[in-house]
JSON list of C-alpha atoms in Angstrom, two decimals:
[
{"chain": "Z", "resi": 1, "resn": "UNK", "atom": "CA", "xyz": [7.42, 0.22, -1.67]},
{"chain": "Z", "resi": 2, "resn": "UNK", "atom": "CA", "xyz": [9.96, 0.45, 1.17]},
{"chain": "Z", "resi": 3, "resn": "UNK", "atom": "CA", "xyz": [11.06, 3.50, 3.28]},
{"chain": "Z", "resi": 4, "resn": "UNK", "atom": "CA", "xyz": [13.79, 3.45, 5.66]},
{"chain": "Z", "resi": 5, "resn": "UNK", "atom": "CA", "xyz": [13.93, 5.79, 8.67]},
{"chain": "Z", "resi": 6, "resn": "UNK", "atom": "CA", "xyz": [17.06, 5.62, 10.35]},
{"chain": "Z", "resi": 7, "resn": "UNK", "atom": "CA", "xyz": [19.79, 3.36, 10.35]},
{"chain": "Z", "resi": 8, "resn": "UNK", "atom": "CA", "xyz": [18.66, 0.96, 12.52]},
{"chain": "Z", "resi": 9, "resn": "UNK", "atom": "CA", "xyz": [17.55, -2.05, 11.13]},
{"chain": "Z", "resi": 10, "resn": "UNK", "atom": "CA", "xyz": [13.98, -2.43, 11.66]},
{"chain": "Z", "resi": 11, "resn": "UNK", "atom": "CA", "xyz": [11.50, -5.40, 10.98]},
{"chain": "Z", "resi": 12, "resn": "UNK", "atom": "CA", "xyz": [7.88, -6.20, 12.05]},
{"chain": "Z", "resi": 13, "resn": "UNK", "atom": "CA", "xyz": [9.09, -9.84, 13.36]},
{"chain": "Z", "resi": 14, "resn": "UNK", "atom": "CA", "xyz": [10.96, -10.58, 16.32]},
{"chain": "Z", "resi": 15, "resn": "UNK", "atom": "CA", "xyz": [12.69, -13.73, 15.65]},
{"chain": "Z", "resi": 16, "resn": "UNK", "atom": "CA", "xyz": [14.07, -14.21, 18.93]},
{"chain": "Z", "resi": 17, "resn": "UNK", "atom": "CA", "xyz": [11.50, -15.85, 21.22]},
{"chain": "Z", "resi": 18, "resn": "UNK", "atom": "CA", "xyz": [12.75, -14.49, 24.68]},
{"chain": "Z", "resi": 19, "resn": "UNK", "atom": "CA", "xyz": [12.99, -10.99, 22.91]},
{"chain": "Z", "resi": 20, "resn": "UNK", "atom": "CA", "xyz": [9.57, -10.80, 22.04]},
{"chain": "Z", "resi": 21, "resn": "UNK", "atom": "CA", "xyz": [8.04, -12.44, 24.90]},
{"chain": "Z", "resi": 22, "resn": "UNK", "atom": "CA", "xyz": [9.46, -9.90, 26.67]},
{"chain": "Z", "resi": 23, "resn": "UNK", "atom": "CA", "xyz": [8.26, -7.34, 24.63]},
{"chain": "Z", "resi": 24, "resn": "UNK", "atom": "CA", "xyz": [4.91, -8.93, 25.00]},
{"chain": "Z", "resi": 25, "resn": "UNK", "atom": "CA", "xyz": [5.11, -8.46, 28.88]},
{"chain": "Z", "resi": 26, "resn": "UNK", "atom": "CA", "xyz": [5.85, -5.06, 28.56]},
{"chain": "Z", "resi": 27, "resn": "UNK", "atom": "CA", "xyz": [3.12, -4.26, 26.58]},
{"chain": "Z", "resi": 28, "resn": "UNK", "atom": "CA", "xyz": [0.84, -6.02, 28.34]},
{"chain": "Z", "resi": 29, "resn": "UNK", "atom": "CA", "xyz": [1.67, -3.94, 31.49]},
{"chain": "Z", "resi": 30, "resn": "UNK", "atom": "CA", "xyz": [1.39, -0.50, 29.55]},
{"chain": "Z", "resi": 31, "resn": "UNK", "atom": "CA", "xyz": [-1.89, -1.62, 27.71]},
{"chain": "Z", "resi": 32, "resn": "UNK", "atom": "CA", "xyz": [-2.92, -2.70, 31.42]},
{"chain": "Z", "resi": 33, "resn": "UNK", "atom": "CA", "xyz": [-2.99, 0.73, 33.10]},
{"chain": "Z", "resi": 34, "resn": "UNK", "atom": "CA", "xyz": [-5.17, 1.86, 30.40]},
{"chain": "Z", "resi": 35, "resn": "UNK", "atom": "CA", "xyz": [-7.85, -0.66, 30.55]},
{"chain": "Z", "resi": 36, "resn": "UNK", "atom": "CA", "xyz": [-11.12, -0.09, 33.29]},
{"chain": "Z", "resi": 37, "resn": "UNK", "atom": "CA", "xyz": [-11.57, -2.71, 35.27]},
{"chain": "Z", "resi": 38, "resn": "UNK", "atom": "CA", "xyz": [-14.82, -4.76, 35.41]},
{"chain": "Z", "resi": 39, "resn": "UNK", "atom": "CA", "xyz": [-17.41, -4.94, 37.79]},
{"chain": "Z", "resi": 40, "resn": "UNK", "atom": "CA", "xyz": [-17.17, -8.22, 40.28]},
{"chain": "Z", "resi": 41, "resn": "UNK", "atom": "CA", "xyz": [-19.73, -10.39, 40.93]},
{"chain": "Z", "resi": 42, "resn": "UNK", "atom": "CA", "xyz": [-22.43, -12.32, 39.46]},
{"chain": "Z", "resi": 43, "resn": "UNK", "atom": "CA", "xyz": [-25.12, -10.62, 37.14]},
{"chain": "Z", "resi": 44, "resn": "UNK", "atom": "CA", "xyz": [-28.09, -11.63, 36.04]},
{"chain": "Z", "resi": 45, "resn": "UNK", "atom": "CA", "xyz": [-30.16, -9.69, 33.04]},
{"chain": "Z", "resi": 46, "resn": "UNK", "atom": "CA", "xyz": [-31.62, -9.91, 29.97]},
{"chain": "Z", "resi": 47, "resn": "UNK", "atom": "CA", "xyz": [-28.86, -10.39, 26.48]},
{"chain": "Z", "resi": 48, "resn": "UNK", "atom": "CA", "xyz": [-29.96, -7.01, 25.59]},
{"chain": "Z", "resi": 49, "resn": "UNK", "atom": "CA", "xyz": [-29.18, -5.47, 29.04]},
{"chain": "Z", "resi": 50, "resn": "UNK", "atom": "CA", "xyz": [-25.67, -6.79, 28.51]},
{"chain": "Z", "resi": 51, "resn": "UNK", "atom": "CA", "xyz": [-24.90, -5.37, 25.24]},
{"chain": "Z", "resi": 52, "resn": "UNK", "atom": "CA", "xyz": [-25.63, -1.98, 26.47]},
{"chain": "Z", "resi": 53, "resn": "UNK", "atom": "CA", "xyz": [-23.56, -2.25, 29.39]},
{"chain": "Z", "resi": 54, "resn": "UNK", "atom": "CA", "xyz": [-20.75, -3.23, 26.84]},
{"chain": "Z", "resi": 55, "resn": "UNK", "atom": "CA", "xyz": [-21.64, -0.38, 24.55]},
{"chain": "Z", "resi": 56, "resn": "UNK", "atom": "CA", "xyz": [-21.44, 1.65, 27.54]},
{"chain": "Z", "resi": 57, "resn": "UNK", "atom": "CA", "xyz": [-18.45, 0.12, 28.70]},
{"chain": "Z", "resi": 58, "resn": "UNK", "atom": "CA", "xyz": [-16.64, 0.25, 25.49]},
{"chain": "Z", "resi": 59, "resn": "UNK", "atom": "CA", "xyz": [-17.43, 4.33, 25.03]},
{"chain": "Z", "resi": 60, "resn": "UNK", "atom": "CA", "xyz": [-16.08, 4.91, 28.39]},
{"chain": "Z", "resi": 61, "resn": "UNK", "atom": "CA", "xyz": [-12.77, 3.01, 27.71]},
{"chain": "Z", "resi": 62, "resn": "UNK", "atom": "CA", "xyz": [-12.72, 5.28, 23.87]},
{"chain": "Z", "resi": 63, "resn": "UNK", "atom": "CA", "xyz": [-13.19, 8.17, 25.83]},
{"chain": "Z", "resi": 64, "resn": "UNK", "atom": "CA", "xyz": [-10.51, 7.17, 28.40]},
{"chain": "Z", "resi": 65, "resn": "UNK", "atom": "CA", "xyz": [-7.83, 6.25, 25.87]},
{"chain": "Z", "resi": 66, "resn": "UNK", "atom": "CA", "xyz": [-8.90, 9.36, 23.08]},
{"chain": "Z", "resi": 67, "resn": "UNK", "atom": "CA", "xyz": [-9.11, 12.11, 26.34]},
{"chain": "Z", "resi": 68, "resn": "UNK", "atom": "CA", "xyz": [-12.08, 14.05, 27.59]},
{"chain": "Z", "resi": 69, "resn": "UNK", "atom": "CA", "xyz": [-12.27, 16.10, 25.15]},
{"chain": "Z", "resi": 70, "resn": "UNK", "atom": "CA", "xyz": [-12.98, 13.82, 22.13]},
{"chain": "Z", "resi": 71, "resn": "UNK", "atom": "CA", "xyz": [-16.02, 13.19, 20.95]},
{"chain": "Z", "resi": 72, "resn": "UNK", "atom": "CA", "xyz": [-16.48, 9.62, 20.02]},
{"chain": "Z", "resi": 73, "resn": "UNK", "atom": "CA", "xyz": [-19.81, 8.48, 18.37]}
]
């Protein structure tokens, strides 16, 4: 089923290539300001010490993105 909203016509594909490259740039730079940046350097640790600093970092970023307030589990 089909629901049109509007009358402008509307389709998941971009089907010019300079169009959505362009629209690709753009959300890259607006998905960019939301992302935390990583920590520099070189690490060493065990596997399981880097899983939980991805868990950690991945809560942080779900907090950042849902607000404050929201309780993410």
């Amino acid at each position: 089923m089909t629901r049109v909203v509007g009358s402008r016509e509307r389709s998941e594909f971009i089907l010019d290539p300079v169009e959505a490259w362009h629209r690709g740039l753009a959300l890259d730079k607006m998905l960019a300001g939301a992302r935390q940046s990583m920590p520099r350097g070189v690490l060493q640790a065990s596997h399981r010490v880097f899983n939980e600093m991805d868990d950690r970092r991945q809560l942080d970023q779900a907090r950042l993105l849902n607000g404050a307030g929201t309780s993410v589990t």
